[in-house]
Amino acid sequence: MRILVDEEEVPWDEAWQIVTQTFAFTNHTVLPEALEKWPVSLFQQLLPRHLQIIYDLNWTFLQSVARKFPGDVDRLARMSLIEESHGQQIRMANLAVLGSFKVNGVAELHSELVKTTILKDFVDFFGVSKFRNVTNGITPRRWLDQCNPALSSLITDTLGSRAWLKDLNLLRGLLKYDTDPSFQKKWAAAKANNKERLAKYIKDTLGITISTTAMYDIQVKRIHEYKRQSLNILGVIHRYLTIKAMTVEERKKVTPRVILFAGKAAPGYWMAKLIIRLIVNVAKVVNVDPDVKDILTVLFLPDYSVSLAELLIPASDISQHISTAGTEASGTSNMKFCLNGGLLLGTVDGANIEIAEEVGSENVFFFGHLTPAVEKLRYQHRYEPVPLEEKCPALAAVLEDILSSRYGEAGIWEPFVNTIRQGDYYLISDDFDSYLRAQSMVDDAYSQDPKKWIQKSIHTTAKMGKFSSDRAIMTYAEEIWNVEAVKIN
């Protein structure tokens, strides 16, 4: 807008029409802290002309809102580009919606939440036609062919060509082989090859030997309280304590697991770094305990990167996508793991829902409360709290173990424990028992019927066609950008 008006001398109304016919806004979060707000004082110092333009746009916009909703002062305050409380701030999401011809979320649930929560006022003003959904996608060229050559070669040999790399729906051709013993054996061999490759990397970089025959349970993503790596490590401690309480004979019946974490925390996100520290300290205790040797291994892999992801994802038997319901916009690591034949353990959130719709709910391990219950549960935490020992004894025992100094001085962990005991915004205590039941179902499915597990793995990969980035880009092209494909000879 500034360039058009100030440098190109385009009249204001014409310039704004050009702007609003040029830009589309893809929203990637419903978390308030991720919807950027920039202090007006910063704008005044660094971008004074831009601030003038924002003020002028806001004045015109709020006049339009007042005409459509006369007397609704609260609505004006909510929709304003300027937040007046706690010091004036520019609401960047509001500005993006105002300056765009389309707005989309990145998964069906997320797009619905965008329309019914954070941008509801804008839907009322502009109409629902401005708001769309385009579910995220991943490229099979990198996230299967490049990172998993063993599985890619098997798929190509089975389907008879590499055409599936450009039309991922062709993977459905694998379905007729999902119960074939010979194909299942080759599928399992590809998974074993990937486990051995990852185990070698871990041995070479960390000097740690891990089993290649255990179940590989992997959670890799940005470290954040809403993504609930905390729930995972609390579950690990519960598993550890449960195994230690068993007899030697009982331990022989336990499904061996290698549980791997990886990911990065924002530099200033202290709680996320405390969660990493807890994972590392739990691993130090578990991995030297003879009571759980060859049954349970826990590692946090440092220096997470795309290259490391390309080793981790193909090796997964089960991956965890366990965000508090209603907080994950979409996620794409869930798609990557499933494309490589790893089964999904998760909450009914983000793209997990659409993955289950495609691959079948019988091939996904769901747990936890649903999105409509979240705010009521948070209200109960605040105004009608129930002692944790009464509400979730299993979790209370885990927190007591953390504060026993087994994993380091108790005082280090008190801030983390208090986030659960006081408020529990991300519903750890509400979902913990359900999470343990889901983990038990995973153990049973993996150990009791290995052939059925392989069938589920094949079925999952075969039904992942929807989640190609090619489909996502075509949807953007057809429904938002209004551009046509050009064939290149």
Tab-separated table of C-alpha atoms in Angstrom:
chain	number	residue	atom	x	y	z
A	1	MET	CA	0.000	0.000	0.000
A	2	ARG	CA	2.818	2.405	0.870
A	3	ILE	CA	4.668	1.683	-2.370
A	4	LEU	CA	1.551	2.127	-4.489
A	5	VAL	CA	0.472	5.384	-2.818
A	6	ASP	CA	3.790	7.054	-2.049
A	7	GLU	CA	6.089	5.863	-4.809
A	8	GLU	CA	3.753	5.011	-7.686
A	9	GLU	CA	1.259	7.804	-6.868
A	10	VAL	CA	-1.742	5.522	-7.272
A	11	PRO	CA	-4.945	7.031	-5.763
A	12	TRP	CA	-5.747	5.652	-2.303
A	13	ASP	CA	-8.941	3.758	-3.178
A	14	GLU	CA	-7.429	2.242	-6.297
A	15	ALA	CA	-4.287	1.222	-4.404
A	16	TRP	CA	-6.340	-0.476	-1.678
A	17	GLN	CA	-8.366	-2.308	-4.309
A	18	ILE	CA	-5.131	-3.617	-5.857
A	19	VAL	CA	-3.860	-4.722	-2.450
A	20	THR	CA	-7.046	-6.552	-1.481
A	21	GLN	CA	-7.207	-8.312	-4.839
A	22	THR	CA	-3.566	-9.422	-4.596
A	23	PHE	CA	-3.094	-10.987	-1.180
A	24	ALA	CA	-4.532	-14.118	0.428
A	25	PHE	CA	-3.928	-14.969	4.080
A	26	THR	CA	-3.160	-18.492	5.303
A	27	ASN	CA	-3.594	-18.745	9.066
A	28	HIS	CA	-1.471	-21.355	10.820
A	29	THR	CA	-2.561	-21.097	14.445
A	30	VAL	CA	-5.403	-20.373	16.831
A	31	LEU	CA	-3.046	-19.850	19.789
A	32	PRO	CA	-3.331	-16.252	21.019
A	33	GLU	CA	0.420	-15.896	21.670
A	34	ALA	CA	1.179	-16.819	18.055
A	35	LEU	CA	-1.180	-14.218	16.559
A	36	GLU	CA	1.384	-11.444	16.365
A	37	LYS	CA	0.818	-8.057	17.937
A	38	TRP	CA	3.372	-5.318	17.350
A	39	PRO	CA	3.678	-2.383	19.764
A	40	VAL	CA	2.546	0.928	18.292
A	41	SER	CA	5.585	2.535	19.950
A	42	LEU	CA	7.850	0.292	17.845
A	43	PHE	CA	5.973	1.237	14.666
A	44	GLN	CA	6.272	4.928	15.545
A	45	GLN	CA	10.045	4.633	15.795
A	46	LEU	CA	10.768	2.306	12.873
A	47	LEU	CA	7.835	2.554	10.450
A	48	PRO	CA	6.050	5.879	11.025
A	49	ARG	CA	4.561	6.075	7.520
A	50	HIS	CA	3.279	2.509	7.711
A	51	LEU	CA	1.615	3.380	11.027
A	52	GLN	CA	-0.129	6.344	9.395
A	53	ILE	CA	-1.486	4.058	6.691
A	54	ILE	CA	-2.676	1.495	9.268
A	55	TYR	CA	-4.471	4.236	11.224
A	56	ASP	CA	-6.203	5.459	8.058
A	57	LEU	CA	-7.216	1.943	7.019
A	58	ASN	CA	-8.510	1.247	10.529
A	59	TRP	CA	-10.598	4.446	10.582
A	60	THR	CA	-12.286	3.604	7.281
A	61	PHE	CA	-12.779	-0.045	8.253
A	62	LEU	CA	-14.340	0.708	11.644
A	63	GLN	CA	-16.750	3.146	10.019
A	64	SER	CA	-17.912	0.296	7.769
A	65	VAL	CA	-18.271	-2.025	10.762
A	66	ALA	CA	-20.272	0.620	12.658
A	67	ARG	CA	-22.649	0.993	9.722
A	68	LYS	CA	-23.244	-2.752	9.541
A	69	PHE	CA	-23.489	-3.275	13.307
A	70	PRO	CA	-24.718	0.036	14.746
A	71	GLY	CA	-24.164	0.535	18.440
A	72	ASP	CA	-22.009	-2.600	18.872
A	73	VAL	CA	-19.066	-0.946	20.621
A	74	ASP	CA	-17.568	-4.230	21.831
A	75	ARG	CA	-17.437	-5.532	18.267
A	76	LEU	CA	-15.611	-2.396	17.140
A	77	ALA	CA	-13.037	-2.929	19.876
A	78	ARG	CA	-12.536	-6.590	18.910
A	79	MET	CA	-12.209	-5.926	15.167
A	80	SER	CA	-10.029	-2.832	15.365
A	81	LEU	CA	-6.525	-3.142	13.943
A	82	ILE	CA	-5.329	-1.459	17.129
A	83	GLU	CA	-5.593	-3.163	20.495
A	84	GLU	CA	-5.984	-0.515	23.187
A	85	SER	CA	-5.395	-2.564	26.340
A	86	HIS	CA	-1.971	-3.060	27.957
A	87	GLY	CA	-0.442	-0.443	25.663
A	88	GLN	CA	-1.486	0.036	22.075
A	89	GLN	CA	-0.578	-2.829	19.715
A	90	ILE	CA	-1.146	-3.569	16.032
A	91	ARG	CA	-3.140	-6.776	15.567
A	92	MET	CA	-1.351	-8.307	12.609
A	93	ALA	CA	-3.927	-11.063	12.047
A	94	ASN	CA	-6.742	-8.488	11.794
A	95	LEU	CA	-4.650	-6.488	9.342
A	96	ALA	CA	-3.970	-9.613	7.273
A	97	VAL	CA	-7.685	-10.469	7.080
A	98	LEU	CA	-8.605	-6.909	6.102
A	99	GLY	CA	-5.986	-6.776	3.353
A	100	SER	CA	-6.713	-10.199	1.794
A	101	PHE	CA	-9.320	-11.473	-0.650
A	102	LYS	CA	-9.314	-14.994	0.868
A	103	VAL	CA	-8.454	-16.434	4.273
A	104	ASN	CA	-7.804	-20.127	4.845
A	105	GLY	CA	-6.922	-22.522	7.629
A	106	VAL	CA	-4.788	-25.620	7.096
A	107	ALA	CA	-7.018	-28.486	8.322
A	108	GLU	CA	-10.773	-28.909	8.454
A	109	LEU	CA	-11.021	-28.589	12.245
A	110	HIS	CA	-8.594	-25.660	12.303
A	111	SER	CA	-10.456	-23.795	9.553
A	112	GLU	CA	-13.723	-24.278	11.432
A	113	LEU	CA	-12.146	-22.986	14.654
A	114	VAL	CA	-10.783	-19.966	12.780
A	115	LYS	CA	-14.303	-19.136	11.595
A	116	THR	CA	-16.026	-19.755	14.927
A	117	THR	CA	-13.465	-18.354	17.372
A	118	ILE	CA	-10.567	-16.028	16.556
A	119	LEU	CA	-12.037	-14.541	13.350
A	120	LYS	CA	-15.760	-14.954	14.004
A	121	ASP	CA	-16.385	-11.190	13.878
A	122	PHE	CA	-14.712	-10.995	10.468
A	123	VAL	CA	-16.840	-13.869	9.173
A	124	ASP	CA	-19.927	-11.963	10.333
A	125	PHE	CA	-18.700	-8.848	8.516
A	126	PHE	CA	-17.256	-10.238	5.265
A	127	GLY	CA	-19.380	-13.375	4.939
A	128	VAL	CA	-18.332	-17.012	5.078
A	129	SER	CA	-17.339	-17.140	1.378
A	130	LYS	CA	-14.092	-15.301	2.146
A	131	PHE	CA	-12.972	-18.137	4.445
A	132	ARG	CA	-11.831	-21.537	3.160
A	133	ASN	CA	-9.927	-24.651	4.154
A	134	VAL	CA	-6.849	-26.028	2.431
A	135	THR	CA	-5.484	-29.003	4.357
A	136	ASN	CA	-1.692	-29.082	4.427
A	137	GLY	CA	0.292	-31.594	2.417
A	138	ILE	CA	3.809	-33.025	2.181
A	139	THR	CA	5.951	-33.887	-0.803
A	140	PRO	CA	6.350	-37.647	-1.357
A	141	ARG	CA	9.535	-36.990	-3.325
A	142	ARG	CA	11.393	-36.045	-0.130
A	143	TRP	CA	9.244	-37.654	2.570
A	144	LEU	CA	9.169	-41.134	1.068
A	145	ASP	CA	11.317	-41.502	-2.024
A	146	GLN	CA	14.386	-39.651	-0.736
A	147	CYS	CA	14.203	-40.467	2.952
A	148	ASN	CA	13.058	-44.083	2.641
A	149	PRO	CA	14.654	-45.666	-0.449
A	150	ALA	CA	13.980	-49.212	0.788
A	151	LEU	CA	10.224	-48.653	0.999
A	152	SER	CA	10.139	-46.490	-2.118
A	153	SER	CA	11.797	-49.238	-4.175
A	154	LEU	CA	9.354	-51.835	-2.845
A	155	ILE	CA	6.383	-49.613	-3.742
A	156	THR	CA	7.732	-48.922	-7.234
A	157	ASP	CA	8.444	-52.597	-7.893
A	158	THR	CA	4.967	-53.558	-6.656
A	159	LEU	CA	3.044	-50.884	-8.568
A	160	GLY	CA	5.167	-51.248	-11.693
A	161	SER	CA	6.256	-47.612	-12.114
A	162	ARG	CA	7.225	-44.414	-10.287
A	163	ALA	CA	4.049	-42.647	-11.373
A	164	TRP	CA	2.853	-42.672	-7.742
A	165	LEU	CA	5.411	-39.943	-6.969
A	166	LYS	CA	3.312	-37.520	-9.025
A	167	ASP	CA	-0.089	-39.001	-8.212
A	168	LEU	CA	0.001	-40.192	-4.620
A	169	ASN	CA	-3.491	-41.689	-4.861
A	170	LEU	CA	-1.902	-44.494	-6.892
A	171	LEU	CA	-0.615	-45.853	-3.557
A	172	ARG	CA	-4.099	-47.365	-3.175
A	173	GLY	CA	-2.818	-50.064	-5.497
A	174	LEU	CA	-0.948	-51.479	-2.483
A	175	LEU	CA	-4.209	-52.415	-0.747
A	176	LYS	CA	-4.589	-55.671	-2.650
A	177	TYR	CA	-1.251	-56.811	-1.202
A	178	ASP	CA	-1.845	-55.866	2.449
A	179	THR	CA	-2.535	-59.470	3.517
A	180	ASP	CA	-0.053	-61.096	1.108
A	181	PRO	CA	2.581	-62.915	3.252
A	182	SER	CA	5.399	-62.325	0.766
A	183	PHE	CA	4.650	-58.598	0.471
A	184	GLN	CA	4.250	-58.254	4.238
A	185	LYS	CA	7.678	-59.838	4.704
A	186	LYS	CA	9.258	-57.350	2.274
A	187	TRP	CA	7.432	-54.463	3.996
A	188	ALA	CA	8.717	-55.567	7.400
A	189	ALA	CA	12.239	-55.909	5.973
A	190	ALA	CA	12.154	-52.304	4.751
A	191	LYS	CA	11.124	-51.162	8.246
A	192	ALA	CA	13.886	-53.260	9.832
A	193	ASN	CA	16.422	-51.743	7.435
A	194	ASN	CA	15.355	-48.243	8.491
A	195	LYS	CA	15.609	-49.120	12.174
A	196	GLU	CA	19.132	-50.429	11.663
A	197	ARG	CA	20.069	-47.249	9.787
A	198	LEU	CA	18.772	-45.073	12.647
A	199	ALA	CA	20.419	-47.260	15.296
A	200	LYS	CA	23.761	-46.891	13.502
A	201	TYR	CA	23.351	-43.099	13.434
A	202	ILE	CA	22.628	-43.047	17.176
A	203	LYS	CA	25.626	-45.286	17.882
A	204	ASP	CA	27.919	-43.147	15.716
A	205	THR	CA	26.776	-39.781	17.106
A	206	LEU	CA	25.859	-40.530	20.746
A	207	GLY	CA	27.765	-43.736	21.407
A	208	ILE	CA	24.552	-45.432	22.564
A	209	THR	CA	23.424	-48.854	21.364
A	210	ILE	CA	19.687	-49.330	20.938
A	211	SER	CA	17.712	-52.438	20.057
A	212	THR	CA	16.618	-52.813	16.439
A	213	THR	CA	13.880	-55.317	17.265
A	214	ALA	CA	11.962	-53.193	19.785
A	215	MET	CA	8.963	-51.020	18.902
A	216	TYR	CA	10.178	-47.555	17.858
A	217	ASP	CA	7.941	-44.928	19.441
A	218	ILE	CA	8.843	-41.452	18.149
A	219	GLN	CA	7.723	-37.891	18.837
A	220	VAL	CA	9.521	-35.203	16.837
A	221	LYS	CA	8.242	-31.637	16.594
A	222	ARG	CA	8.761	-28.165	18.012
A	223	ILE	CA	8.925	-28.334	21.801
A	224	HIS	CA	5.817	-26.593	23.156
A	225	GLU	CA	3.451	-27.159	26.062
A	226	TYR	CA	0.470	-27.506	23.700
A	227	LYS	CA	2.221	-30.257	21.720
A	228	ARG	CA	2.574	-32.065	25.047
A	229	GLN	CA	5.975	-33.696	24.982
A	230	SER	CA	5.287	-33.362	28.708
A	231	LEU	CA	2.449	-35.909	28.486
A	232	ASN	CA	4.754	-38.294	26.644
A	233	ILE	CA	7.588	-38.142	29.192
A	234	LEU	CA	5.118	-38.449	32.074
A	235	GLY	CA	3.795	-41.569	30.353
A	236	VAL	CA	7.364	-42.836	30.009
A	237	ILE	CA	7.947	-42.418	33.749
A	238	HIS	CA	4.688	-44.281	34.456
A	239	ARG	CA	5.835	-47.104	32.168
A	240	TYR	CA	9.225	-47.169	33.900
A	241	LEU	CA	7.710	-47.351	37.378
A	242	THR	CA	5.233	-50.011	36.262
A	243	ILE	CA	8.000	-52.230	34.838
A	244	LYS	CA	10.144	-51.824	37.973
A	245	ALA	CA	7.210	-52.996	40.098
A	246	MET	CA	6.877	-56.210	38.042
A	247	THR	CA	8.365	-59.609	38.717
A	248	VAL	CA	11.025	-60.965	36.371
A	249	GLU	CA	8.439	-63.239	34.749
A	250	GLU	CA	6.000	-60.358	34.236
A	251	ARG	CA	8.703	-58.275	32.568
A	252	LYS	CA	9.179	-60.964	29.924
A	253	LYS	CA	5.654	-60.197	28.668
A	254	VAL	CA	6.285	-56.453	28.235
A	255	THR	CA	6.573	-55.128	24.688
A	256	PRO	CA	10.111	-53.660	24.385
A	257	ARG	CA	10.130	-50.004	23.346
A	258	VAL	CA	12.678	-47.466	22.192
A	259	ILE	CA	11.132	-44.053	22.837
A	260	LEU	CA	12.738	-41.189	20.938
A	261	PHE	CA	12.208	-37.445	21.270
A	262	ALA	CA	13.628	-34.697	19.092
A	263	GLY	CA	12.838	-31.079	18.358
A	264	LYS	CA	13.828	-27.528	19.183
A	265	ALA	CA	12.478	-24.971	21.631
A	266	ALA	CA	12.265	-21.232	21.030
A	267	PRO	CA	15.315	-19.513	22.581
A	268	GLY	CA	13.318	-17.743	25.296
A	269	TYR	CA	10.834	-20.514	26.036
A	270	TRP	CA	12.039	-21.525	29.496
A	271	MET	CA	9.343	-24.122	30.226
A	272	ALA	CA	9.988	-25.910	26.931
A	273	LYS	CA	13.679	-26.131	27.825
A	274	LEU	CA	12.779	-27.471	31.270
A	275	ILE	CA	10.740	-30.219	29.578
A	276	ILE	CA	13.777	-31.120	27.437
A	277	ARG	CA	15.885	-31.242	30.598
A	278	LEU	CA	13.382	-33.610	32.227
A	279	ILE	CA	13.412	-35.912	29.187
A	280	VAL	CA	17.233	-36.000	29.198
A	281	ASN	CA	17.414	-36.663	32.944
A	282	VAL	CA	14.777	-39.406	32.810
A	283	ALA	CA	16.742	-41.025	29.965
A	284	LYS	CA	19.931	-40.977	32.065
A	285	VAL	CA	18.157	-42.917	34.829
A	286	VAL	CA	16.169	-45.347	32.678
A	287	ASN	CA	18.957	-46.312	30.303
A	288	VAL	CA	21.295	-47.547	33.073
A	289	ASP	CA	18.665	-49.356	35.164
A	290	PRO	CA	19.153	-53.148	34.859
A	291	ASP	CA	15.483	-53.710	35.762
A	292	VAL	CA	14.370	-52.293	32.398
A	293	LYS	CA	17.342	-53.308	30.250
A	294	ASP	CA	16.204	-54.428	26.775
A	295	ILE	CA	12.627	-53.441	27.682
A	296	LEU	CA	12.707	-49.641	27.778
A	297	THR	CA	15.112	-47.131	26.237
A	298	VAL	CA	14.556	-43.361	26.201
A	299	LEU	CA	16.549	-40.773	24.229
A	300	PHE	CA	16.357	-37.116	23.331
A	301	LEU	CA	18.258	-36.706	20.066
A	302	PRO	CA	20.046	-33.343	19.839
A	303	ASP	CA	20.407	-30.995	16.861
A	304	TYR	CA	17.091	-31.805	15.227
A	305	SER	CA	17.032	-31.066	11.495
A	306	VAL	CA	15.412	-32.206	8.271
A	307	SER	CA	18.319	-34.607	7.768
A	308	LEU	CA	17.692	-36.197	11.162
A	309	ALA	CA	13.956	-36.326	10.458
A	310	GLU	CA	14.747	-38.291	7.294
A	311	LEU	CA	16.301	-40.962	9.511
A	312	LEU	CA	13.713	-40.944	12.288
A	313	ILE	CA	10.472	-40.944	10.318
A	314	PRO	CA	11.068	-44.095	8.205
A	315	ALA	CA	12.070	-46.042	11.343
A	316	SER	CA	8.899	-45.338	13.313
A	317	ASP	CA	6.456	-48.055	14.306
A	318	ILE	CA	4.235	-45.612	16.208
A	319	SER	CA	4.445	-41.821	16.298
A	320	GLN	CA	2.830	-39.464	18.786
A	321	HIS	CA	0.769	-36.387	17.834
A	322	ILE	CA	-0.827	-35.605	21.161
A	323	SER	CA	-1.613	-31.876	21.269
A	324	THR	CA	-4.422	-30.624	23.479
A	325	ALA	CA	-7.581	-30.827	21.372
A	326	GLY	CA	-8.206	-27.629	19.428
A	327	THR	CA	-4.643	-26.291	19.616
A	328	GLU	CA	-2.860	-27.903	16.636
A	329	ALA	CA	-3.694	-26.191	13.352
A	330	SER	CA	-2.755	-29.168	11.202
A	331	GLY	CA	0.648	-30.700	11.710
A	332	THR	CA	2.614	-32.274	8.885
A	333	SER	CA	4.884	-34.667	10.774
A	334	ASN	CA	1.784	-36.829	11.338
A	335	MET	CA	1.457	-37.090	7.536
A	336	LYS	CA	5.158	-37.921	7.098
A	337	PHE	CA	5.113	-40.733	9.634
A	338	CYS	CA	1.939	-42.274	8.229
A	339	LEU	CA	3.197	-42.045	4.639
A	340	ASN	CA	6.175	-44.144	5.774
A	341	GLY	CA	3.969	-46.788	7.346
A	342	GLY	CA	4.176	-45.656	10.952
A	343	LEU	CA	0.889	-45.848	12.849
A	344	LEU	CA	-0.479	-42.803	14.649
A	345	LEU	CA	-1.179	-42.307	18.344
A	346	GLY	CA	-2.919	-38.999	18.860
A	347	THR	CA	-5.684	-36.729	19.983
A	348	VAL	CA	-8.666	-35.792	17.855
A	349	ASP	CA	-6.960	-32.627	16.653
A	350	GLY	CA	-5.540	-30.980	13.546
A	351	ALA	CA	-4.956	-33.199	10.542
A	352	ASN	CA	-5.081	-36.315	12.762
A	353	ILE	CA	-8.832	-36.251	12.161
A	354	GLU	CA	-8.527	-36.261	8.383
A	355	ILE	CA	-5.802	-38.924	8.475
A	356	ALA	CA	-8.155	-41.171	10.456
A	357	GLU	CA	-10.936	-40.492	7.946
A	358	GLU	CA	-8.642	-41.640	5.134
A	359	VAL	CA	-6.822	-44.598	6.677
A	360	GLY	CA	-9.705	-45.767	8.889
A	361	SER	CA	-10.138	-45.162	12.608
A	362	GLU	CA	-9.268	-48.805	13.255
A	363	ASN	CA	-5.713	-48.004	12.139
A	364	VAL	CA	-5.303	-44.992	14.456
A	365	PHE	CA	-5.000	-44.944	18.249
A	366	PHE	CA	-7.068	-41.996	19.479
A	367	PHE	CA	-7.423	-40.780	23.053
A	368	GLY	CA	-8.318	-37.728	25.088
A	369	HIS	CA	-11.065	-35.143	25.351
A	370	LEU	CA	-12.553	-33.480	22.284
A	371	THR	CA	-12.320	-29.788	21.399
A	372	PRO	CA	-15.823	-28.792	22.638
A	373	ALA	CA	-14.944	-29.981	26.157
A	374	VAL	CA	-11.701	-28.036	26.519
A	375	GLU	CA	-12.973	-24.683	27.767
A	376	LYS	CA	-15.333	-26.334	30.266
A	377	LEU	CA	-12.457	-28.387	31.665
A	378	ARG	CA	-10.301	-25.281	31.992
A	379	TYR	CA	-13.144	-23.568	33.819
A	380	GLN	CA	-13.364	-26.513	36.217
A	381	HIS	CA	-9.609	-26.369	36.844
A	382	ARG	CA	-9.928	-22.712	37.753
A	383	TYR	CA	-13.138	-22.621	39.767
A	384	GLU	CA	-13.977	-26.223	40.750
A	385	PRO	CA	-10.586	-27.906	41.204
A	386	VAL	CA	-10.361	-31.550	42.229
A	387	PRO	CA	-7.213	-32.775	44.050
A	388	LEU	CA	-4.938	-34.577	41.599
A	389	GLU	CA	-4.633	-37.590	43.910
A	390	GLU	CA	-8.387	-38.035	43.617
A	391	LYS	CA	-8.751	-37.093	39.953
A	392	CYS	CA	-5.805	-39.029	38.491
A	393	PRO	CA	-3.858	-41.153	41.000
A	394	ALA	CA	-1.538	-42.512	38.298
A	395	LEU	CA	-0.379	-39.017	37.341
A	396	ALA	CA	-0.098	-37.961	40.986
A	397	ALA	CA	2.274	-40.893	41.562
A	398	VAL	CA	4.407	-39.864	38.575
A	399	LEU	CA	4.673	-36.264	39.777
A	400	GLU	CA	5.590	-37.509	43.249
A	401	ASP	CA	8.346	-39.609	41.678
A	402	ILE	CA	9.672	-36.562	39.792
A	403	LEU	CA	9.827	-34.618	43.063
A	404	SER	CA	11.608	-37.507	44.808
A	405	SER	CA	14.927	-36.301	43.318
A	406	ARG	CA	15.318	-39.492	41.257
A	407	TYR	CA	15.877	-37.375	38.133
A	408	GLY	CA	17.713	-34.475	39.732
A	409	GLU	CA	17.091	-32.009	42.540
A	410	ALA	CA	13.356	-31.726	43.234
A	411	GLY	CA	13.382	-27.943	43.179
A	412	ILE	CA	14.334	-27.942	39.503
A	413	TRP	CA	11.048	-29.621	38.559
A	414	GLU	CA	8.647	-27.727	40.829
A	415	PRO	CA	7.737	-25.087	38.202
A	416	PHE	CA	6.889	-27.857	35.713
A	417	VAL	CA	4.898	-29.871	38.245
A	418	ASN	CA	3.029	-26.731	39.297
A	419	THR	CA	1.812	-26.108	35.728
A	420	ILE	CA	-0.126	-29.371	36.085
A	421	ARG	CA	-1.193	-29.093	39.718
A	422	GLN	CA	-2.232	-25.434	39.383
A	423	GLY	CA	-4.421	-24.692	36.380
A	424	ASP	CA	-3.292	-27.469	34.025
A	425	TYR	CA	-4.093	-25.332	30.981
A	426	TYR	CA	-3.110	-28.080	28.528
A	427	LEU	CA	-5.252	-30.764	30.236
A	428	ILE	CA	-2.511	-33.240	31.140
A	429	SER	CA	-4.487	-34.531	34.141
A	430	ASP	CA	-7.694	-34.850	32.122
A	431	ASP	CA	-6.133	-36.907	29.333
A	432	PHE	CA	-3.510	-38.943	31.224
A	433	ASP	CA	-5.577	-42.039	32.006
A	434	SER	CA	-6.972	-42.120	28.466
A	435	TYR	CA	-3.417	-41.788	27.138
A	436	LEU	CA	-2.250	-44.778	29.195
A	437	ARG	CA	-5.138	-46.880	27.898
A	438	ALA	CA	-4.259	-45.954	24.315
A	439	GLN	CA	-0.616	-46.890	24.938
A	440	SER	CA	-1.762	-50.247	26.295
A	441	MET	CA	-3.773	-50.788	23.107
A	442	VAL	CA	-0.638	-50.012	21.079
A	443	ASP	CA	1.360	-52.594	23.067
A	444	ASP	CA	-1.290	-55.255	22.531
A	445	ALA	CA	-1.707	-54.557	18.820
A	446	TYR	CA	2.045	-54.634	18.178
A	447	SER	CA	2.911	-57.752	20.189
A	448	GLN	CA	-0.157	-59.972	19.877
A	449	ASP	CA	-0.608	-59.941	16.106
A	450	PRO	CA	2.499	-58.763	14.207
A	451	LYS	CA	0.977	-59.625	10.822
A	452	LYS	CA	-2.079	-57.507	11.563
A	453	TRP	CA	0.232	-54.635	12.558
A	454	ILE	CA	2.037	-54.874	9.218
A	455	GLN	CA	-1.321	-54.923	7.453
A	456	LYS	CA	-2.296	-51.725	9.296
A	457	SER	CA	1.038	-50.184	8.277
A	458	ILE	CA	0.541	-51.042	4.593
A	459	HIS	CA	-3.062	-49.817	4.703
A	460	THR	CA	-1.968	-46.522	6.275
A	461	THR	CA	0.603	-45.779	3.577
A	462	ALA	CA	-1.792	-46.802	0.819
A	463	LYS	CA	-4.473	-44.341	1.991
A	464	MET	CA	-2.256	-41.246	2.339
A	465	GLY	CA	-2.853	-39.912	-1.186
A	466	LYS	CA	-4.890	-36.933	0.021
A	467	PHE	CA	-1.928	-35.544	1.935
A	468	SER	CA	0.345	-34.847	-1.014
A	469	SER	CA	1.545	-31.253	-1.306
A	470	ASP	CA	0.599	-31.558	-4.994
A	471	ARG	CA	-3.055	-31.768	-3.952
A	472	ALA	CA	-2.664	-28.865	-1.551
A	473	ILE	CA	-1.037	-26.651	-4.182
A	474	MET	CA	-3.687	-27.540	-6.771
A	475	THR	CA	-6.384	-26.592	-4.252
A	476	TYR	CA	-4.720	-23.230	-3.670
A	477	ALA	CA	-4.395	-22.716	-7.422
A	478	GLU	CA	-8.018	-23.557	-8.178
A	479	GLU	CA	-9.875	-22.179	-5.153
A	480	ILE	CA	-7.753	-19.258	-3.949
A	481	TRP	CA	-5.187	-18.076	-6.499
A	482	ASN	CA	-7.444	-18.684	-9.523
A	483	VAL	CA	-4.570	-19.763	-11.744
A	484	GLU	CA	-4.580	-22.587	-14.269
A	485	ALA	CA	-2.016	-25.309	-14.631
A	486	VAL	CA	0.409	-25.073	-17.542
A	487	LYS	CA	1.665	-28.361	-18.901
A	488	ILE	CA	5.406	-28.457	-19.656
A	489	ASN	CA	6.410	-30.727	-22.503
